[in-house]
XYZ file of C-alpha atoms in Angstrom:
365
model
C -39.604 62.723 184.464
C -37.207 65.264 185.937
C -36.514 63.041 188.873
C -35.465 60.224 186.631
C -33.367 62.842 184.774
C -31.717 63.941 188.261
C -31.177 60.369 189.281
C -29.479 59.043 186.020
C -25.719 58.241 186.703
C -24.685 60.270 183.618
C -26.856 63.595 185.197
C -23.745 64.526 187.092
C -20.732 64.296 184.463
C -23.047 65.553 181.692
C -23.601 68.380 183.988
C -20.425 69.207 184.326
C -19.559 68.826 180.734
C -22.341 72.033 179.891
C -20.443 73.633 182.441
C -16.850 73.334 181.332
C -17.276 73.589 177.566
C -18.620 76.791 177.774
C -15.817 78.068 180.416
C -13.162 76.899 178.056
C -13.978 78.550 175.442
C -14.384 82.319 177.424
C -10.898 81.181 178.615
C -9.818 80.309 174.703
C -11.441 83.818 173.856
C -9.566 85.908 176.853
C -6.572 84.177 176.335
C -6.327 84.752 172.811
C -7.225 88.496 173.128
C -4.308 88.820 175.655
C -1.879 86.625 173.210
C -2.579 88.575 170.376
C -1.703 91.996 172.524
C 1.169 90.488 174.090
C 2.325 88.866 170.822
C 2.213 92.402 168.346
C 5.778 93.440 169.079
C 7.582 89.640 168.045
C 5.987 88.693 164.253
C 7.072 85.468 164.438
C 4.794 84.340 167.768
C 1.925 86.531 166.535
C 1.964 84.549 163.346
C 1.916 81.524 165.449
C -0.661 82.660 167.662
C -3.156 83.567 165.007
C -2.358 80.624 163.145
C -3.163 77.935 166.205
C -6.127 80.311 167.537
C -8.818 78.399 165.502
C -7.599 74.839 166.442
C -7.123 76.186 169.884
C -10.893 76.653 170.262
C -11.080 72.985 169.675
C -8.212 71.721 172.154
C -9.527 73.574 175.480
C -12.929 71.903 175.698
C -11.550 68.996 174.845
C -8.971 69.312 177.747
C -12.074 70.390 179.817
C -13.940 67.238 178.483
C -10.858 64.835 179.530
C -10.812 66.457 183.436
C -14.406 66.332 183.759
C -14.583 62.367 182.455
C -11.516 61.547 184.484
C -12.957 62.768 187.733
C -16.463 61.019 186.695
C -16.972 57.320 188.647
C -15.328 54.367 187.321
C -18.550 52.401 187.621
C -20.403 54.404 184.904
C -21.293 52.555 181.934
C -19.387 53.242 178.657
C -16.635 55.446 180.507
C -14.105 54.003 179.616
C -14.954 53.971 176.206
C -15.848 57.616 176.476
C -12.509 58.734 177.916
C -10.812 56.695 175.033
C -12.368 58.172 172.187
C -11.941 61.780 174.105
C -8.127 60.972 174.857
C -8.003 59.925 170.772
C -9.675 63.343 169.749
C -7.157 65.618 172.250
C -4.039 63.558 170.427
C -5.506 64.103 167.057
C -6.628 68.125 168.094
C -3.126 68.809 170.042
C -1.325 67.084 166.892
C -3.168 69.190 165.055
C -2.080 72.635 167.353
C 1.438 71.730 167.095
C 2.238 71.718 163.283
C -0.492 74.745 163.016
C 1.989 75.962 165.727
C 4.864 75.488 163.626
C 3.602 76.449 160.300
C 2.176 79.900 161.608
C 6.051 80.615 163.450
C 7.681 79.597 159.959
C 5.297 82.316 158.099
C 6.180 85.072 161.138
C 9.891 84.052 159.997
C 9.644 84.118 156.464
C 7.134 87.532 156.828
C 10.249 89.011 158.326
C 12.680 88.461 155.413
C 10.871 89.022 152.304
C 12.955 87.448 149.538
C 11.612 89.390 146.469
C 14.137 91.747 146.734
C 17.572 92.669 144.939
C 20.008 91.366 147.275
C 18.114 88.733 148.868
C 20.859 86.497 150.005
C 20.079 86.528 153.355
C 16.626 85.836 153.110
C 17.099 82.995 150.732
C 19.305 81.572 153.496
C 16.760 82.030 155.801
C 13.970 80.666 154.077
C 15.620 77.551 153.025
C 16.688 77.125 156.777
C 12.860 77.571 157.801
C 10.896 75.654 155.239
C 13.129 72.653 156.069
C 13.154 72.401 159.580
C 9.386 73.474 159.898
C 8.517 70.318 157.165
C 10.730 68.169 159.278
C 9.360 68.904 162.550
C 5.811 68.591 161.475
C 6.658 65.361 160.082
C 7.722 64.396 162.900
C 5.040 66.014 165.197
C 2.539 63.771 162.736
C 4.181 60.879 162.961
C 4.429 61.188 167.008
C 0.806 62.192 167.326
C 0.076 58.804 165.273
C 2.265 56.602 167.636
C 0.069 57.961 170.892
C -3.286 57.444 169.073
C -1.885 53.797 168.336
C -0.500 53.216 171.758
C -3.727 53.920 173.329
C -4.984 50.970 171.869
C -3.946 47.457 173.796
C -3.523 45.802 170.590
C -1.084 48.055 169.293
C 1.077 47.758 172.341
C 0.669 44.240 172.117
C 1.744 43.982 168.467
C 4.675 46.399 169.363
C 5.473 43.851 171.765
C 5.505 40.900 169.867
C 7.575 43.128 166.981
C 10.225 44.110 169.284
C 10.898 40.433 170.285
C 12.114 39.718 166.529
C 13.727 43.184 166.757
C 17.176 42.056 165.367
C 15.893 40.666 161.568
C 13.089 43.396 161.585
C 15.177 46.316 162.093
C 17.867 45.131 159.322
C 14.770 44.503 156.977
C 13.181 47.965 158.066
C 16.898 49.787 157.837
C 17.602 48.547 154.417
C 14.048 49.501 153.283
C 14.113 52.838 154.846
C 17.406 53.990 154.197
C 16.453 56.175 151.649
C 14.617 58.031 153.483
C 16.453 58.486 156.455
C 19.667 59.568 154.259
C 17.181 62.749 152.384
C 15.834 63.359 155.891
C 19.421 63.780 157.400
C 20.171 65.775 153.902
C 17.576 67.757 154.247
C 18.664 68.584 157.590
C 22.334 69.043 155.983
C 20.820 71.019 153.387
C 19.346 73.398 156.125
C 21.773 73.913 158.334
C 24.655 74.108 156.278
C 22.806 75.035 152.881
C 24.795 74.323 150.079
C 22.024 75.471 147.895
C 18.729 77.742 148.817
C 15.524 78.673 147.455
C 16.336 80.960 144.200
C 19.681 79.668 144.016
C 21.507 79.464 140.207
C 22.112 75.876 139.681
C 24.156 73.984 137.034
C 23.327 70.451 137.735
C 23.377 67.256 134.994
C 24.060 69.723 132.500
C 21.141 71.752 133.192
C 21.108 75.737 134.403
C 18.165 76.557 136.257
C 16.994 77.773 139.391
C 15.708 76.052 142.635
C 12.471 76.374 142.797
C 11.317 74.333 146.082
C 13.087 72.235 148.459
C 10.815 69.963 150.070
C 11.834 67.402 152.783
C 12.083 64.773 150.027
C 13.124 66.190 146.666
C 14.484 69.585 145.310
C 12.505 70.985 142.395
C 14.438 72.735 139.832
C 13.334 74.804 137.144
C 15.276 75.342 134.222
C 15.558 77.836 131.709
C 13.070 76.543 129.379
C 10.372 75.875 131.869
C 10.617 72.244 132.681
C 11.350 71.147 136.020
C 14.295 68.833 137.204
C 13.042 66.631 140.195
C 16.512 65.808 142.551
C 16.327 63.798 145.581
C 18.019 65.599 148.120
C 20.791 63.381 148.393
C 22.127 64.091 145.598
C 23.308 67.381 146.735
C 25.222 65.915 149.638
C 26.669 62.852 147.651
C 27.192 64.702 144.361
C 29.179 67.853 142.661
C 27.400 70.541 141.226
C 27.884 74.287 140.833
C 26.014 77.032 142.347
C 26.420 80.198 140.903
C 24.751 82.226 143.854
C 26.557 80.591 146.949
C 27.898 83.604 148.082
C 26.913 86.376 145.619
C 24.578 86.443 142.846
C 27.099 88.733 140.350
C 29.194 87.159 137.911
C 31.963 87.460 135.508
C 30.708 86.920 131.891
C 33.305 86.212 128.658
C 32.655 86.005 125.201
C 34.829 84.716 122.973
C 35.332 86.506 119.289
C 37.631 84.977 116.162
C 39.162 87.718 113.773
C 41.979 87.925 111.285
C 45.454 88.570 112.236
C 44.957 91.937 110.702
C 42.412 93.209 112.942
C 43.506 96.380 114.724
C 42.757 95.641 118.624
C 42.173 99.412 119.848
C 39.232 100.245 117.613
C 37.520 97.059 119.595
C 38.393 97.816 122.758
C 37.028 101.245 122.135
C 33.685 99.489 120.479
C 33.589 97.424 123.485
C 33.461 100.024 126.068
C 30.896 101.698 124.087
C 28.977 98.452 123.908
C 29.485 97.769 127.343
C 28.658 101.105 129.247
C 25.630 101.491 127.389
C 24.555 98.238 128.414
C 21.730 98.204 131.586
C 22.963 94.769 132.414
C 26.521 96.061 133.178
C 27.025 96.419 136.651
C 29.753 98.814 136.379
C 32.556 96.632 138.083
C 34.613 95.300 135.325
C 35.181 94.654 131.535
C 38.146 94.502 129.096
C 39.647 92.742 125.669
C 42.315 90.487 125.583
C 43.843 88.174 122.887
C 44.046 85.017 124.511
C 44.899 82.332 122.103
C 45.972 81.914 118.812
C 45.792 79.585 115.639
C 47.643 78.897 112.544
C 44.226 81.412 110.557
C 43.192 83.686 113.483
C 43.338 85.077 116.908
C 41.181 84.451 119.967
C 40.003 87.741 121.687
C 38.178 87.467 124.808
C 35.944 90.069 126.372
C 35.047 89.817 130.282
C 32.348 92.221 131.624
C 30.614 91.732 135.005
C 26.654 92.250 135.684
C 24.197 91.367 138.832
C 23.458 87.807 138.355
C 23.287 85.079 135.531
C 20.170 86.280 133.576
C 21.566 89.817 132.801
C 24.977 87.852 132.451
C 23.934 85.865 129.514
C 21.895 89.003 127.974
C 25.118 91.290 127.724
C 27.092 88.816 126.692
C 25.085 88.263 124.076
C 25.058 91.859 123.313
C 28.512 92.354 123.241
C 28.664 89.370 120.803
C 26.308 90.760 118.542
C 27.746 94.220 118.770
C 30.955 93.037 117.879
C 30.071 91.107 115.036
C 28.188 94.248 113.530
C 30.845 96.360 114.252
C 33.352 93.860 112.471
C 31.094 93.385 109.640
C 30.812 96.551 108.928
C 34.084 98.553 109.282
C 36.433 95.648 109.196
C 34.830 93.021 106.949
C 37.916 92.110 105.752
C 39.840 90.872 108.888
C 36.795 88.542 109.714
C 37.817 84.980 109.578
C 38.254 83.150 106.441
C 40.577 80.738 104.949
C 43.697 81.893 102.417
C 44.665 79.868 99.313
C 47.689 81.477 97.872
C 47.190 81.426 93.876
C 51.030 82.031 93.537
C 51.420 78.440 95.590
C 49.111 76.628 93.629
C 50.520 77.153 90.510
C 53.830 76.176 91.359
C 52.331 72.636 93.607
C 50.895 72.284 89.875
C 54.449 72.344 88.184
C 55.952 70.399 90.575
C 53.343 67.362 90.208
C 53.340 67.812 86.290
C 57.148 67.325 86.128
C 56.773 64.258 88.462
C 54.582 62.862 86.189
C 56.607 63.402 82.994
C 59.662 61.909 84.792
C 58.234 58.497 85.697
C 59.696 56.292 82.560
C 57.324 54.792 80.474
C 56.906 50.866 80.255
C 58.114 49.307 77.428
């Protein structure tokens, strides 16, 4: 029995196999003790390292696998098979290694710029610029692991073969189908490098206000204020206006707008406004003041400005300058609030006038 065991073809390479297996994975563990140490001072590669560690241990016996069935004799039965399916797995593992690769670096990245902060414009920059790129170049690891499992098929090459020698119809067909796709993958690619909007960014877009919520290498999610989402292919924010209210700097200038009799005294305002306005958290403390700033032919426009962080404690102050203006109209001035004047003096004397039109028209006979 153990002589026909020591004289099967296979006894050699499967041999060899035991032997390498286990030595690639004490060089997998060694290796990735010394990584780790090496890696502690740079976040981003010790991310990365811990992130393709476990799909690691798969890779290096396969790459021992491959060198011991490539150095095995040609004549053995099912090798070539064996060395296929082996060469199929390493694709598929290294594939695999590459976007683990990628996605661990990204989180070293993002671990470095933590973007739940106050002033987080930076890392809102960066984040966009490394959740787009990393999606786009593990899409495109993917799709070029899939190609080399394909290509190590004959078939496939053959087909590829027989494709490219109708190249000129099929690529017009293919570019027309695909050209949505490759114009959000070149915006996304827009979007990242020269990001005209970021993760978190203040959005007015179709009439909606709300903030972006993902940016994905397809679409942009946006959430608006009243919790639904607004789905935007990223296109659209290469090909399209739209305002961003955080490009450069989350704090804004807010204005509310207040109607009042021509008889309103304007000091006593600006005095309630300043109250109103430095008692306000939201208020920043860069800027406020009343101005009239239009007129009608009944009242006068007055127009307060006042300044706070960003949009959300924007829109509560001006609302509380609104409603603290109204209240303090209401109830010192209520009579210079807006209303509409019919002379009774006038009235009476439009009433004359028509009467002695009337009696002057002659009577038919």
């Amino acid at each position: 029995m153990t002589e026909e065991i020591l004289a099967h073809p296979w006894f050699g390479t499967w041999l060899a196999a035991l032997i390498a297996v286990p030595l690639a994975l004490l060089v997998h563990r060694i290796g990735g003790l010394v990584l780790m140490r090496i890696t502690r001072p740079a976040p981003a590669l010790h991310s990365m390292v811990i992130n393709c560690k476990p799909v690691a241990r798969v890779v290096l016996p396969l790459v021992a696998l491959l060198l011991v069935f490539q150095a095995a004799p040609s004549d053995l039965r099912f090798i070539g098979s064996v060395r296929h399916f082996n060469g199929l797995l390493l694709i598929a593992a290294t594939t695999w290694l590459a976007v683990k690769a990628i996605s661990g670096f990204a989180d070293g990245v993002l671990v470095q710029h933590p973007y739940d902060v106050e002033d987080n414009l930076q890392a809102r920059r960066v984040l966009t610029q490394t959740r787009v790129l990393a999606r786009t170049a593990m899409s495109m690891v993917l799709v070029a692991g899939g190609a080399m499992m394909l290509m190590t098929f004959p078939g496939a090459r053959q087909v590829g073969a027989s494709l490219l020698a109708s190249a000129g119809v099929i690529g017009i067909v293919a570019g027309l189908a695909a050209k949505p796709v490759f114009s959000n993958l070149i915006a996304g690619l827009q979007i990242a490098l020269a990001q005209p909007i970021r993760i978190d960014d203040v959005l007015v877009v179709e009439g909606e206000w709300g903030r972006v919520e993902e940016i994905t290498g397809t679409f942009v999610v946006m959430k608006i204020w009243d919790d639904r989402r607004l789905i935007l292919p990223l296109s659209y924010f290469i090909e399209k206006p739209f305002q961003n209210w955080t490009r450069n700097s989350s704090q804004l200038l807010g204005a509310v707008f207040v109607y009042a009799d021509y008889g309103m005294p304007l000091q006593p305002l600006r005095a309630e406004v300043e109250r109103i306005v430095k008692s306000a958290p939201e208020w920043d403390g860069r800027f406020f003041n009343l101005q009239v700033t239009d007129t009608t032919e009944r009242t006068m426009q007055i127009r307060v400005l006042c300044t706070a962080g960003n949009s959300s404690l924007a829109f509560d102050l001006r609302c509380k300058v609104r409603e603290g203006l109204i209240d303090f109209m209401q109830r010192e001035y209520p009579q210079f609030l807006p209303r509409m004047r019919i002379e009774s003096g006038g009235m009476q004397d439009r009433q004359h006038k028509q009467e002695n039109q009337l009696h002057a028209v002659p009577l038919p006979r």
